[in-house]
PDB file of C-alpha atoms in Angstrom:
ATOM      1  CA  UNK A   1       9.630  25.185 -15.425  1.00 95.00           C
ATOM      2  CA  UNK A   2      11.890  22.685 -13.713  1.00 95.00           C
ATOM      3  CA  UNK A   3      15.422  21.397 -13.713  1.00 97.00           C
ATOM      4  CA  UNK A   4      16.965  17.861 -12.037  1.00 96.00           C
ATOM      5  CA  UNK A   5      16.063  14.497 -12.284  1.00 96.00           C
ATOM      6  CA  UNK A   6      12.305  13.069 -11.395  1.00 95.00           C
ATOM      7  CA  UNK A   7      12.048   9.663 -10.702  1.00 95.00           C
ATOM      8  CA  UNK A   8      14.958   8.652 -12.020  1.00 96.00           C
ATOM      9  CA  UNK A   9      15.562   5.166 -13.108  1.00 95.00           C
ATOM     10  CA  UNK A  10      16.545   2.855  -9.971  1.00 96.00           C
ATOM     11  CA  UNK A  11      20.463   3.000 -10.912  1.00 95.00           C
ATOM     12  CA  UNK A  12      20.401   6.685 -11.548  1.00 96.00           C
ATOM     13  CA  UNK A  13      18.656   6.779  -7.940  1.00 96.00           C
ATOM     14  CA  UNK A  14      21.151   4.710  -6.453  1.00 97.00           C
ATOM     15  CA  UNK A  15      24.427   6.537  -8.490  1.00 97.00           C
ATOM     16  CA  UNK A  16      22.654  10.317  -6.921  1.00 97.00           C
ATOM     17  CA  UNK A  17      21.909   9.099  -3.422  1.00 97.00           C
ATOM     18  CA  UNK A  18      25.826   7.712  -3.659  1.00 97.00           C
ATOM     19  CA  UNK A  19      27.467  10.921  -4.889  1.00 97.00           C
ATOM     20  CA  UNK A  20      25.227  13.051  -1.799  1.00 97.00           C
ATOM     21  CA  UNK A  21      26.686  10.692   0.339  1.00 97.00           C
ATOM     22  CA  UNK A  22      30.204  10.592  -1.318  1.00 96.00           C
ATOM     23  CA  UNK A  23      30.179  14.516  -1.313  1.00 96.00           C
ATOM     24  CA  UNK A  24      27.801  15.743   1.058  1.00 98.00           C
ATOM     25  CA  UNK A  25      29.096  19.486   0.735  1.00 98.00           C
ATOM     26  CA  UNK A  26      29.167  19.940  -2.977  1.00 98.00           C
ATOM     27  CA  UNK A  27      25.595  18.470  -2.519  1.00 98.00           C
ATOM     28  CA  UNK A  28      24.191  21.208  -0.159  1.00 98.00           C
ATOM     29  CA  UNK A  29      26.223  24.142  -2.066  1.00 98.00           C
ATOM     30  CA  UNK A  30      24.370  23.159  -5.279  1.00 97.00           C
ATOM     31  CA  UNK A  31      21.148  22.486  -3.247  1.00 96.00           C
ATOM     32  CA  UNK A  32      21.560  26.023  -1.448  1.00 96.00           C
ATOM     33  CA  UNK A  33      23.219  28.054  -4.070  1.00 97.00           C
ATOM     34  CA  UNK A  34      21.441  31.659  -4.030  1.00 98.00           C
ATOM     35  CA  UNK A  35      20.843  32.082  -7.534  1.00 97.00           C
ATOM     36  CA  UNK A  36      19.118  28.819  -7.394  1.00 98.00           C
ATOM     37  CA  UNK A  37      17.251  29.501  -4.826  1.00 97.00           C
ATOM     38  CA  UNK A  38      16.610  32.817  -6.156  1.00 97.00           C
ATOM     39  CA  UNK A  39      14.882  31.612  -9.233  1.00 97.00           C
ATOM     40  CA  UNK A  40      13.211  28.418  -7.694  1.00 96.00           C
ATOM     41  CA  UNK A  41      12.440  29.581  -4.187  1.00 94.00           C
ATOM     42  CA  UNK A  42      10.753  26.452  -3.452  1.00 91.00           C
ATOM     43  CA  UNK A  43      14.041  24.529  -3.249  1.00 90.00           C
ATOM     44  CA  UNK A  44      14.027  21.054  -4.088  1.00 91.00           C
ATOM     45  CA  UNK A  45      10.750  18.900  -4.227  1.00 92.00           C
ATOM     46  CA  UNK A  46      10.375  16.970  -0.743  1.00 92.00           C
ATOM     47  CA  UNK A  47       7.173  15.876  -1.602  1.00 93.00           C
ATOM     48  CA  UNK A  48       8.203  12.068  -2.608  1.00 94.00           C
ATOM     49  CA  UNK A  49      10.585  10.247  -0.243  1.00 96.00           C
ATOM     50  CA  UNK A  50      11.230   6.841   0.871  1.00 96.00           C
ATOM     51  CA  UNK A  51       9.173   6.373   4.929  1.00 95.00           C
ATOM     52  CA  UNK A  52      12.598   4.927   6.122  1.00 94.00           C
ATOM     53  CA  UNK A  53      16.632   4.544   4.833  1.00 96.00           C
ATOM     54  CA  UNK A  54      17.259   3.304   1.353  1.00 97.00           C
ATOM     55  CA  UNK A  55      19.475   0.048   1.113  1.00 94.00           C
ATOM     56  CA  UNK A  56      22.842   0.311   2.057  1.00 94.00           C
ATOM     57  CA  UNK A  57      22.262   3.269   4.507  1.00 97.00           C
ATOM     58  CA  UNK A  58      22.046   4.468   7.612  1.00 95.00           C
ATOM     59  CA  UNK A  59      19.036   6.051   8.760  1.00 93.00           C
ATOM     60  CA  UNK A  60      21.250   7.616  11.520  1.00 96.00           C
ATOM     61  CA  UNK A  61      23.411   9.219   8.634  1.00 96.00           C
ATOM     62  CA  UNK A  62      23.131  13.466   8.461  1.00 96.00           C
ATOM     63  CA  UNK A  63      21.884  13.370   5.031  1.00 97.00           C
ATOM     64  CA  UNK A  64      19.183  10.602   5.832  1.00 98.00           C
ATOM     65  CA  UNK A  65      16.890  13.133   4.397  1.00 96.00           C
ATOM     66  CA  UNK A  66      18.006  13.882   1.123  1.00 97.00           C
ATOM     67  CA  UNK A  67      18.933  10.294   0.660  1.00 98.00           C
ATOM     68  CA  UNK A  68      15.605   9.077   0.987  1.00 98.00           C
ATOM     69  CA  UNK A  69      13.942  11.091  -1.512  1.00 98.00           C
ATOM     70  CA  UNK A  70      12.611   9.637  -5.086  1.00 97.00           C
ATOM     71  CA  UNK A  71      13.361  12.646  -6.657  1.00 97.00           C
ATOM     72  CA  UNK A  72      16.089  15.373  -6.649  1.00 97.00           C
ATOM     73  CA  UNK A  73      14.172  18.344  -8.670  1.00 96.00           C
ATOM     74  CA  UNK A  74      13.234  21.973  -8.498  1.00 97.00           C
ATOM     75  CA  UNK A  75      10.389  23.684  -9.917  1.00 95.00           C
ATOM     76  CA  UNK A  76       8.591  27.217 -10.580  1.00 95.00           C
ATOM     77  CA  UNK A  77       5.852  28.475 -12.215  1.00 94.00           C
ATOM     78  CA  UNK A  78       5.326  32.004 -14.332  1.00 95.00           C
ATOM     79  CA  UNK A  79       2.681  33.818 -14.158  1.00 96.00           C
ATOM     80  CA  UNK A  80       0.556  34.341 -18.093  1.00 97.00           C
ATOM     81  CA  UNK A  81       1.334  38.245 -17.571  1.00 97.00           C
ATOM     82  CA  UNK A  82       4.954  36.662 -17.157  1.00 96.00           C
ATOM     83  CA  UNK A  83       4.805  34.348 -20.100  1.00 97.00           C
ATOM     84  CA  UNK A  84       3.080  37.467 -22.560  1.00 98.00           C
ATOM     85  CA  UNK A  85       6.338  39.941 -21.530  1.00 97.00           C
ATOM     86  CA  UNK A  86       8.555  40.530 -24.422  1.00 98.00           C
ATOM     87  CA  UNK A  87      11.488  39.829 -22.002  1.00 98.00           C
ATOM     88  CA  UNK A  88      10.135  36.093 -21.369  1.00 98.00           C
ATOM     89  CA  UNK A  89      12.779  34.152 -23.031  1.00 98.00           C
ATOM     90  CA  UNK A  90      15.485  36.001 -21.327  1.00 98.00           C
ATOM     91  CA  UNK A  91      13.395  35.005 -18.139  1.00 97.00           C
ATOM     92  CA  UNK A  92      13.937  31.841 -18.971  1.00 97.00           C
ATOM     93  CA  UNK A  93      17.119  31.816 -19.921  1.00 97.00           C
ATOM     94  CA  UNK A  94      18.143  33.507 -16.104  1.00 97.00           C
ATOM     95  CA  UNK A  95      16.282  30.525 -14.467  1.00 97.00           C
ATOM     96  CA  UNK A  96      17.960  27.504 -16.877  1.00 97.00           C
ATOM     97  CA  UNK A  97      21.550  29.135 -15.717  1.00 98.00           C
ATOM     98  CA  UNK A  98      20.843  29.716 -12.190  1.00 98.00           C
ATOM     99  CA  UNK A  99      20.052  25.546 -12.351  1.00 98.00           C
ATOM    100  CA  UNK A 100      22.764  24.996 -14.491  1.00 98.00           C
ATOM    101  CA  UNK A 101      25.220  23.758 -11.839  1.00 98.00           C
ATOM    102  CA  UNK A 102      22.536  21.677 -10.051  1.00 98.00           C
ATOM    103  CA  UNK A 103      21.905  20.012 -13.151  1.00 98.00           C
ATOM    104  CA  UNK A 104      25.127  19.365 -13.524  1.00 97.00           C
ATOM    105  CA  UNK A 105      25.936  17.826 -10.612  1.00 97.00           C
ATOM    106  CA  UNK A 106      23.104  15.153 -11.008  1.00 97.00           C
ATOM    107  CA  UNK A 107      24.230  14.443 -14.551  1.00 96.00           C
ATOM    108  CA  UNK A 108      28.099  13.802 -13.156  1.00 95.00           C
ATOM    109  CA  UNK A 109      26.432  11.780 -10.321  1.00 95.00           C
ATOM    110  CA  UNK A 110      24.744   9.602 -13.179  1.00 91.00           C
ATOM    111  CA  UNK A 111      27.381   8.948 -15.088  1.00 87.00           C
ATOM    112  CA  UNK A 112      30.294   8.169 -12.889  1.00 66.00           C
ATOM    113  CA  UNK A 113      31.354   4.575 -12.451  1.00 57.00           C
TER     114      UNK A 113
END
């Protein structure tokens, strides 16, 4: 199961990596936020990043990290004795809400402008 944006289109990139470095704190409270974290333990994929700063940035800026990244998405798997318990859905359910606000604040980045 997973929740974000992967690979977004190059304009949805661009709108995300703005709005991190527009609101750097809102970005690390939904990036950190223990329920998150809780359900998707992992944190947010770092496997796909740029090697150096995107246009228009610093690579001496405090965020250079996050901003280089293709992809702004968590992820988790479930075990089959997981996926065969009657309380599965609910499951579910716990994860979606715990990545609700993440979610959100990648859709706002996306469609502000």
């Amino acid at each position: 199961m997973g929740a974000g944006r992967w690979q977004p289109e190059p304009a949805q990139l661009a709108r995300i990596r703005q709005e991190i470095h527009y609101s750097p704190d809102t970005f690390h409270a939904r990036r950190q936020d223990p329920a998150l974290l809780r359900e998707f333990p992992e944190g947010l994929d770092m496997s796909q990043s740029l090697r150096t700063a995107p246009k228009g940035y610093d690579r001496t800026d405090p965020d250079i990290e996050w901003l280089r990244l293709k992809s702004f998405f968590v992820w988790r798997t479930f075990s089959d004795a997981e996926v065969l318990r009657p309380d599965f859905p609910d499951r579910v359910l716990q994860a979606w809400q715990a990545a609700q606000p993440w979610v959100q604040f990648l859709n706002e980045a996306m469609t502000e402008g």
